PDB file of C-alpha atoms in Angstrom:
ATOM      1  CA  MET A 256       0.021   0.009   0.022  1.00 73.00           C
ATOM      2  CA  LEU A 257       2.793   2.181   0.690  1.00 76.00           C
ATOM      3  CA  ASP A 258       4.367   1.843  -2.811  1.00 78.00           C
ATOM      4  CA  SER A 259       1.214   2.844  -4.157  1.00 80.00           C
ATOM      5  CA  ILE A 260       0.873   5.936  -2.191  1.00 82.00           C
ATOM      6  CA  ILE A 261       4.135   7.153  -3.165  1.00 83.00           C
ATOM      7  CA  ASP A 262       3.573   6.121  -6.849  1.00 85.00           C
ATOM      8  CA  VAL A 263       0.329   8.447  -6.860  1.00 83.00           C
ATOM      9  CA  ALA A 264       2.219  11.104  -5.440  1.00 80.00           C
ATOM     10  CA  ARG A 265       4.861  11.542  -7.426  1.00 83.00           C
ATOM     11  CA  GLU A 266       2.229  11.901 -10.185  1.00 82.00           C
ATOM     12  CA  LEU A 267       0.453  14.759  -8.843  1.00 79.00           C
ATOM     13  CA  VAL A 268       3.784  16.713  -7.467  1.00 82.00           C
ATOM     14  CA  PRO A 269       5.763  16.066 -11.346  1.00 81.00           C
ATOM     15  CA  GLY A 270       9.600  16.061 -10.898  1.00 85.00           C
ATOM     16  CA  THR A 271       9.773  14.428  -7.716  1.00 90.00           C
ATOM     17  CA  HIS A 272      11.131  11.623  -6.012  1.00 93.00           C
ATOM     18  CA  VAL A 273       9.046  10.245  -3.184  1.00 92.00           C
ATOM     19  CA  GLY A 274       9.879   8.006   0.034  1.00 92.00           C
ATOM     20  CA  ILE A 275       8.398   7.148   2.999  1.00 89.00           C
ATOM     21  CA  CYS A 276      10.810   6.524   6.392  1.00 90.00           C
ATOM     22  CA  ILE A 277       9.372   5.338   9.688  1.00 87.00           C
ATOM     23  CA  ALA A 278      10.945   4.946  13.202  1.00 87.00           C
ATOM     24  CA  GLU A 279      11.797   1.906  14.497  1.00 82.00           C
ATOM     25  CA  SER A 280      11.245   0.803  17.946  1.00 76.00           C
ATOM     26  CA  THR A 281      14.745   1.995  19.015  1.00 81.00           C
ATOM     27  CA  GLY A 282      14.287   4.937  17.592  1.00 80.00           C
ATOM     28  CA  ALA A 283      16.496   4.378  14.107  1.00 87.00           C
ATOM     29  CA  LEU A 284      14.796   5.250  11.212  1.00 89.00           C
ATOM     30  CA  SER A 285      14.022   2.954   7.863  1.00 88.00           C
ATOM     31  CA  THR A 286      12.892   3.573   4.808  1.00 90.00           C
ATOM     32  CA  LEU A 287      10.169   1.531   3.772  1.00 84.00           C
ATOM     33  CA  ALA A 288       9.176   2.776   0.317  1.00 88.00           C
ATOM     34  CA  GLY A 289      10.795   4.856  -2.224  1.00 90.00           C
ATOM     35  CA  THR A 290      10.154   5.701  -6.181  1.00 91.00           C
ATOM     36  CA  ASP A 291      13.609   5.673  -7.104  1.00 93.00           C
ATOM     37  CA  GLN A 292      17.327   4.832  -6.004  1.00 94.00           C
ATOM     38  CA  LEU A 293      17.560   8.791  -5.285  1.00 94.00           C
ATOM     39  CA  VAL A 294      15.522   8.423  -2.340  1.00 94.00           C
ATOM     40  CA  PHE A 295      17.238   5.696  -0.685  1.00 95.00           C
ATOM     41  CA  GLU A 296      20.506   7.469  -1.177  1.00 96.00           C
ATOM     42  CA  LEU A 297      19.361  10.856   0.635  1.00 96.00           C
ATOM     43  CA  ASP A 298      17.491   9.038   3.226  1.00 95.00           C
ATOM     44  CA  ASP A 299      20.762   6.818   4.219  1.00 95.00           C
ATOM     45  CA  LEU A 300      22.928   9.975   3.714  1.00 96.00           C
ATOM     46  CA  GLN A 301      20.632  11.594   6.641  1.00 96.00           C
ATOM     47  CA  TYR A 302      20.534   8.573   8.671  1.00 95.00           C
ATOM     48  CA  ALA A 303      24.716   8.177   8.398  1.00 94.00           C
ATOM     49  CA  MET A 304      25.185  11.927   9.106  1.00 95.00           C
ATOM     50  CA  ASP A 305      22.135  12.003  11.755  1.00 95.00           C
ATOM     51  CA  GLU A 306      20.924  14.846  10.688  1.00 96.00           C
ATOM     52  CA  GLY A 307      18.823  16.120   7.512  1.00 96.00           C
ATOM     53  CA  PRO A 308      15.149  17.533   6.902  1.00 96.00           C
ATOM     54  CA  SER A 309      13.521  14.081   7.200  1.00 95.00           C
ATOM     55  CA  LEU A 310      14.963  13.462  10.623  1.00 96.00           C
ATOM     56  CA  THR A 311      14.005  16.944  11.889  1.00 96.00           C
ATOM     57  CA  THR A 312      10.586  16.408  10.627  1.00 94.00           C
ATOM     58  CA  VAL A 313      10.010  12.928  12.615  1.00 93.00           C
ATOM     59  CA  ARG A 314      11.912  14.110  15.501  1.00 93.00           C
ATOM     60  CA  ASP A 315       9.890  17.394  15.726  1.00 94.00           C
ATOM     61  CA  GLY A 316       6.737  16.672  14.202  1.00 93.00           C
ATOM     62  CA  HIS A 317       6.416  19.255  11.702  1.00 92.00           C
ATOM     63  CA  THR A 318       6.987  19.977   8.058  1.00 92.00           C
ATOM     64  CA  VAL A 319      10.416  21.065   6.470  1.00 93.00           C
ATOM     65  CA  ILE A 320      10.613  22.865   3.340  1.00 92.00           C
ATOM     66  CA  ILE A 321      13.684  23.593   1.354  1.00 93.00           C
ATOM     67  CA  ASP A 322      13.294  25.881  -1.597  1.00 91.00           C
ATOM     68  CA  ASP A 323      16.867  26.471  -2.455  1.00 93.00           C
ATOM     69  CA  ALA A 324      19.260  23.660  -1.394  1.00 95.00           C
ATOM     70  CA  GLU A 325      22.179  25.263  -2.572  1.00 95.00           C
ATOM     71  CA  SER A 326      21.851  28.250   0.061  1.00 94.00           C
ATOM     72  CA  GLU A 327      20.412  26.119   2.512  1.00 94.00           C
ATOM     73  CA  HIS A 328      22.762  26.026   5.928  1.00 94.00           C
ATOM     74  CA  ARG A 329      20.295  24.189   8.255  1.00 96.00           C
ATOM     75  CA  TRP A 330      21.872  20.677   8.247  1.00 97.00           C
ATOM     76  CA  PRO A 331      25.710  21.500   7.238  1.00 96.00           C
ATOM     77  CA  ARG A 332      26.983  17.877   6.818  1.00 96.00           C
ATOM     78  CA  PHE A 333      24.007  16.658   5.095  1.00 97.00           C
ATOM     79  CA  ILE A 334      23.222  19.468   2.419  1.00 97.00           C
ATOM     80  CA  PRO A 335      26.845  19.687   0.745  1.00 96.00           C
ATOM     81  CA  HIS A 336      26.712  16.187  -0.069  1.00 97.00           C
ATOM     82  CA  ALA A 337      22.922  15.855  -0.876  1.00 97.00           C
ATOM     83  CA  VAL A 338      23.502  18.833  -3.203  1.00 97.00           C
ATOM     84  CA  ASN A 339      26.091  16.691  -5.091  1.00 96.00           C
ATOM     85  CA  LEU A 340      23.733  13.944  -5.555  1.00 95.00           C
ATOM     86  CA  GLY A 341      21.305  16.453  -7.160  1.00 95.00           C
ATOM     87  CA  LEU A 342      19.151  17.727  -4.566  1.00 96.00           C
ATOM     88  CA  ARG A 343      17.925  21.380  -5.158  1.00 95.00           C
ATOM     89  CA  SER A 344      14.465  21.134  -3.365  1.00 93.00           C
ATOM     90  CA  GLN A 345      12.651  19.251  -0.687  1.00 94.00           C
ATOM     91  CA  LEU A 346       9.482  18.772   1.164  1.00 93.00           C
ATOM     92  CA  SER A 347       8.883  16.879   4.555  1.00 93.00           C
ATOM     93  CA  VAL A 348       5.521  15.929   6.119  1.00 92.00           C
ATOM     94  CA  PRO A 349       5.338  14.002   9.457  1.00 92.00           C
ATOM     95  CA  ILE A 350       3.219  10.836   9.136  1.00 88.00           C
ATOM     96  CA  GLU A 351       1.337  10.780  12.823  1.00 87.00           C
ATOM     97  CA  VAL A 352      -0.511   7.781  14.436  1.00 83.00           C
ATOM     98  CA  GLU A 353      -2.683   8.482  17.591  1.00 80.00           C
ATOM     99  CA  GLU A 354      -1.301  11.967  17.809  1.00 80.00           C
ATOM    100  CA  GLN A 355       2.224  10.557  17.708  1.00 84.00           C
ATOM    101  CA  THR A 356       4.834  11.386  14.883  1.00 86.00           C
ATOM    102  CA  VAL A 357       5.929   7.811  13.582  1.00 87.00           C
ATOM    103  CA  GLY A 358       7.604   8.819  10.056  1.00 88.00           C
ATOM    104  CA  GLY A 359       7.971  11.015   7.503  1.00 91.00           C
ATOM    105  CA  LEU A 360       6.587  11.469   3.826  1.00 91.00           C
ATOM    106  CA  THR A 361       9.433  13.191   1.644  1.00 93.00           C
ATOM    107  CA  PHE A 362       9.191  14.591  -2.046  1.00 93.00           C
ATOM    108  CA  TYR A 363      12.873  15.343  -2.977  1.00 95.00           C
ATOM    109  CA  SER A 364      13.371  17.250  -6.252  1.00 93.00           C
ATOM    110  CA  THR A 365      16.473  17.519  -8.200  1.00 93.00           C
ATOM    111  CA  THR A 366      14.978  20.932  -9.331  1.00 89.00           C
ATOM    112  CA  HIS A 367      13.907  24.067  -7.930  1.00 85.00           C
ATOM    113  CA  THR A 368      10.288  23.174  -7.343  1.00 76.00           C
ATOM    114  CA  HIS A 369       7.857  25.916  -6.181  1.00 72.00           C
ATOM    115  CA  LEU A 370       5.955  24.615  -3.335  1.00 68.00           C
ATOM    116  CA  ASP A 371       2.740  26.288  -3.637  1.00 66.00           C
ATOM    117  CA  THR A 372      -0.404  25.836  -1.328  1.00 66.00           C
ATOM    118  CA  ASP A 373      -2.228  22.971  -3.711  1.00 70.00           C
ATOM    119  CA  ARG A 374       1.102  21.020  -3.351  1.00 73.00           C
ATOM    120  CA  LEU A 375       1.365  21.151   0.243  1.00 76.00           C
ATOM    121  CA  ALA A 376      -1.974  20.307   0.863  1.00 77.00           C
ATOM    122  CA  HIS A 377      -1.335  17.212  -1.463  1.00 74.00           C
ATOM    123  CA  ALA A 378       1.504  16.043   0.616  1.00 76.00           C
ATOM    124  CA  ARG A 379      -0.573  16.159   3.575  1.00 77.00           C
ATOM    125  CA  LEU A 380      -3.268  14.239   2.417  1.00 76.00           C
ATOM    126  CA  PHE A 381      -0.283  11.926   1.159  1.00 73.00           C
ATOM    127  CA  ALA A 382       0.790  11.631   4.747  1.00 75.00           C
ATOM    128  CA  ALA A 383      -2.453  10.871   6.306  1.00 76.00           C
ATOM    129  CA  GLN A 384      -2.793   8.294   3.771  1.00 75.00           C
ATOM    130  CA  ALA A 385       0.440   6.603   4.805  1.00 76.00           C
ATOM    131  CA  SER A 386      -0.387   7.052   8.617  1.00 72.00           C
ATOM    132  CA  LEU A 387      -3.562   4.466   7.709  1.00 74.00           C
ATOM    133  CA  ALA A 388      -1.108   2.183   6.209  1.00 69.00           C
ATOM    134  CA  VAL A 389       1.132   2.093   8.636  1.00 70.00           C
ATOM    135  CA  THR A 390      -1.626   1.838  11.260  1.00 67.00           C
ATOM    136  CA  GLN A 391      -2.800  -1.025   9.443  1.00 65.00           C
ATOM    137  CA  THR A 392       0.536  -3.132   9.355  1.00 62.00           C
ATOM    138  CA  ARG A 393       1.070  -2.874  12.497  1.00 58.00           C
ATOM    139  CA  ARG A 394      -1.827  -4.031  13.681  1.00 58.00           C
ATOM    140  CA  GLU A 395      -1.244  -6.899  11.219  1.00 50.00           C
ATOM    141  CA  SER A 396       2.146  -7.493  12.754  1.00 56.00           C
ATOM    142  CA  HIS A 397       0.552  -7.842  16.266  1.00 53.00           C
ATOM    143  CA  LEU A 398      -2.149  -9.962  15.202  1.00 47.00           C
ATOM    144  CA  ALA A 399       0.686 -12.282  13.565  1.00 52.00           C
ATOM    145  CA  ALA A 400       2.764 -12.009  17.011  1.00 58.00           C
ATOM    146  CA  ALA A 401      -0.038 -12.721  18.710  1.00 55.00           C
ATOM    147  CA  LEU A 402      -1.252 -15.715  16.787  1.00 57.00           C
ATOM    148  CA  GLN A 403       2.157 -16.970  16.953  1.00 68.00           C
ATOM    149  CA  SER A 404       2.429 -16.571  20.806  1.00 67.00           C
ATOM    150  CA  SER A 405      -0.736 -18.421  21.381  1.00 68.00           C
ATOM    151  CA  ARG A 406       0.300 -21.289  19.120  1.00 76.00           C
ATOM    152  CA  THR A 407       3.724 -21.443  21.128  1.00 78.00           C
ATOM    153  CA  ILE A 408       1.616 -21.480  24.343  1.00 77.00           C
ATOM    154  CA  GLY A 409      -0.459 -24.470  23.057  1.00 80.00           C
ATOM    155  CA  LYS A 410       2.595 -26.427  22.186  1.00 79.00           C
ATOM    156  CA  ALA A 411       4.144 -25.734  25.871  1.00 80.00           C
ATOM    157  CA  THR A 412       0.669 -27.042  27.158  1.00 80.00           C
ATOM    158  CA  GLY A 413       0.557 -29.675  25.486  1.00 85.00           C
ATOM    159  CA  LEU A 414       4.321 -30.932  26.516  1.00 84.00           C
ATOM    160  CA  ILE A 415       3.202 -30.162  30.214  1.00 83.00           C
ATOM    161  CA  MET A 416      -0.134 -32.318  29.437  1.00 84.00           C
ATOM    162  CA  GLU A 417       1.894 -35.322  28.322  1.00 82.00           C
ATOM    163  CA  ARG A 418       4.723 -34.811  30.842  1.00 80.00           C
ATOM    164  CA  PHE A 419       2.324 -34.483  33.916  1.00 83.00           C
ATOM    165  CA  ASP A 420      -0.706 -36.394  32.709  1.00 83.00           C
ATOM    166  CA  LEU A 421      -3.046 -33.592  33.096  1.00 83.00           C
ATOM    167  CA  ASP A 422      -5.509 -32.121  31.446  1.00 84.00           C
ATOM    168  CA  ASP A 423      -5.194 -28.524  29.108  1.00 77.00           C
ATOM    169  CA  GLU A 424      -6.652 -26.731  31.653  1.00 79.00           C
ATOM    170  CA  ASP A 425      -4.584 -27.930  34.547  1.00 81.00           C
ATOM    171  CA  ALA A 426      -1.678 -28.086  32.299  1.00 81.00           C
ATOM    172  CA  PHE A 427      -2.144 -24.332  31.234  1.00 79.00           C
ATOM    173  CA  GLU A 428      -2.392 -23.534  34.974  1.00 81.00           C
ATOM    174  CA  ARG A 429       0.770 -24.960  35.765  1.00 82.00           C
ATOM    175  CA  LEU A 430       2.487 -23.380  33.088  1.00 78.00           C
ATOM    176  CA  SER A 431       1.019 -19.974  34.086  1.00 81.00           C
ATOM    177  CA  ARG A 432       2.170 -20.531  37.980  1.00 82.00           C
ATOM    178  CA  LEU A 433       5.629 -21.039  36.576  1.00 81.00           C
ATOM    179  CA  SER A 434       5.693 -18.128  34.794  1.00 79.00           C
ATOM    180  CA  GLN A 435       4.595 -16.065  37.863  1.00 80.00           C
ATOM    181  CA  MET A 436       6.895 -18.011  40.199  1.00 82.00           C
ATOM    182  CA  SER A 437      10.089 -17.559  38.007  1.00 79.00           C
ATOM    183  CA  ASN A 438       9.114 -13.877  37.111  1.00 82.00           C
ATOM    184  CA  VAL A 439       9.219 -14.934  33.304  1.00 79.00           C
ATOM    185  CA  LYS A 440       6.520 -14.095  30.782  1.00 78.00           C
ATOM    186  CA  LEU A 441       4.103 -16.609  29.694  1.00 74.00           C
ATOM    187  CA  ARG A 442       4.945 -16.430  26.056  1.00 76.00           C
ATOM    188  CA  ASP A 443       8.786 -16.568  26.904  1.00 81.00           C
ATOM    189  CA  LEU A 444       8.320 -19.513  29.051  1.00 80.00           C
ATOM    190  CA  ALA A 445       6.296 -21.179  26.375  1.00 79.00           C
ATOM    191  CA  ALA A 446       8.952 -20.567  23.619  1.00 83.00           C
ATOM    192  CA  HIS A 447      11.845 -21.728  26.100  1.00 84.00           C
ATOM    193  CA  LEU A 448      10.158 -25.035  26.517  1.00 83.00           C
ATOM    194  CA  VAL A 449       9.201 -25.766  22.966  1.00 82.00           C
ATOM    195  CA  LYS A 450      12.863 -24.597  22.031  1.00 83.00           C
ATOM    196  CA  GLN A 451      14.283 -26.995  24.527  1.00 82.00           C
ATOM    197  CA  SER A 452      12.100 -30.099  23.403  1.00 78.00           C
ATOM    198  CA  ASN A 453      12.931 -29.295  19.879  1.00 77.00           C
ATOM    199  CA  ASP A 454      16.705 -29.465  20.734  1.00 75.00           C
ATOM    200  CA  LEU A 455      16.895 -32.329  22.549  1.00 73.00           C
ATOM    201  CA  ARG A 456      14.735 -34.009  19.916  1.00 72.00           C
ATOM    202  CA  HIS A 457      17.511 -33.330  17.386  1.00 68.00           C
ATOM    203  CA  VAL A 458      20.169 -34.213  19.692  1.00 65.00           C
ATOM    204  CA  ALA A 459      18.503 -37.592  19.987  1.00 62.00           C
ATOM    205  CA  ASP A 460      18.145 -37.689  16.403  1.00 63.00           C
ATOM    206  CA  ALA A 461      21.781 -37.094  15.903  1.00 65.00           C
ATOM    207  CA  SER A 462      22.921 -39.235  18.373  1.00 63.00           C
ATOM    208  CA  THR A 463      21.119 -42.272  16.565  1.00 61.00           C
ATOM    209  CA  GLY A 464      21.596 -41.107  13.420  1.00 58.00           C
ATOM    210  CA  HIS A 465      18.111 -41.073  12.574  1.00 52.00           C
ATOM    211  CA  VAL A 466      16.826 -38.203  10.167  1.00 46.00           C
ATOM    212  CA  HIS A 467      13.009 -39.197  10.693  1.00 45.00           C
ATOM    213  CA  GLN A 468      10.465 -38.223  13.343  1.00 48.00           C
ATOM    214  CA  PRO A 469      11.933 -39.856  16.719  1.00 43.00           C
ATOM    215  CA  SER A 470      10.116 -42.944  18.159  1.00 45.00           C
ATOM    216  CA  ALA A 471       7.389 -42.274  21.058  1.00 43.00           C
ATOM    217  CA  GLY A 472       9.473 -43.382  23.503  1.00 46.00           C
ATOM    218  CA  HIS A 473      12.477 -40.925  22.488  1.00 44.00           C
ATOM    219  CA  ALA A 474      10.129 -37.936  21.951  1.00 44.00           C
ATOM    220  CA  THR A 475       8.495 -38.428  25.590  1.00 48.00           C
ATOM    221  CA  ARG A 476      12.010 -38.520  27.274  1.00 48.00           C
ATOM    222  CA  ASP A 477      12.913 -35.296  25.335  1.00 42.00           C
ATOM    223  CA  GLN A 478       9.592 -33.675  26.629  1.00 47.00           C
ATOM    224  CA  ASP A 479      10.233 -34.861  29.998  1.00 48.00           C
ATOM    225  CA  GLU A 480      13.717 -33.517  29.835  1.00 44.00           C
ATOM    226  CA  ALA A 481      12.443 -30.030  28.519  1.00 45.00           C
ATOM    227  CA  THR A 482      10.039 -29.516  30.918  1.00 49.00           C
ATOM    228  CA  ASP A 483      12.200 -30.483  34.014  1.00 52.00           C
ATOM    229  CA  LEU A 484      14.431 -27.531  32.436  1.00 44.00           C
ATOM    230  CA  VAL A 485      11.625 -25.249  32.595  1.00 48.00           C
ATOM    231  CA  VAL A 486      10.380 -26.610  35.860  1.00 46.00           C
ATOM    232  CA  ARG A 487      13.927 -25.880  37.421  1.00 46.00           C
ATOM    233  CA  LEU A 488      14.014 -21.973  36.169  1.00 39.00           C
TER     234      LEU A 488
END
């Protein structure tokens, strides 16, 4: 969806090179979409120098306009290199999600493009669309993570059911109690249990020279050992 947004934006603001950068959880910026190589080069230059109009937009949450890059002095390290790459004017608009700036939509131009009211309005409209796309992407990512976590907890519960001959409710209760006692998040504890079980199964396969699924006896012993490791956390 982000690619579609920047493609349409470039058509409505001719002569521009359009990109979208988003702040990661660490605070670092990454370019998620760009209409051409120049976008990535100019974005990477700002990331490397830790300054530039796009970074200012994301960090301060306001629109930044450069009418004439050759006479611009606000970013003394970035601008000379950007001009050498062909930059002549730029517009960066913040992308906001729930009233927080999470990224920026940038229009680079290799000509002295006059940014009139219509073009600025278009830029803000596309930034709003990008905000919706980012929100949807994050929701899908959170949903995928939640589903994966649920599957892992289900596998861990199954291991405990087999190890202690419990039903699903009692097995989940025991896993939850272990989580509280060890001060380890339930999903992390479950992932550890499943990983230990898988690792021990692979070790058993290697020691016997088998490349197929281990026998039920081997699998049970592996799961017993894995569960015991978690119980000792």
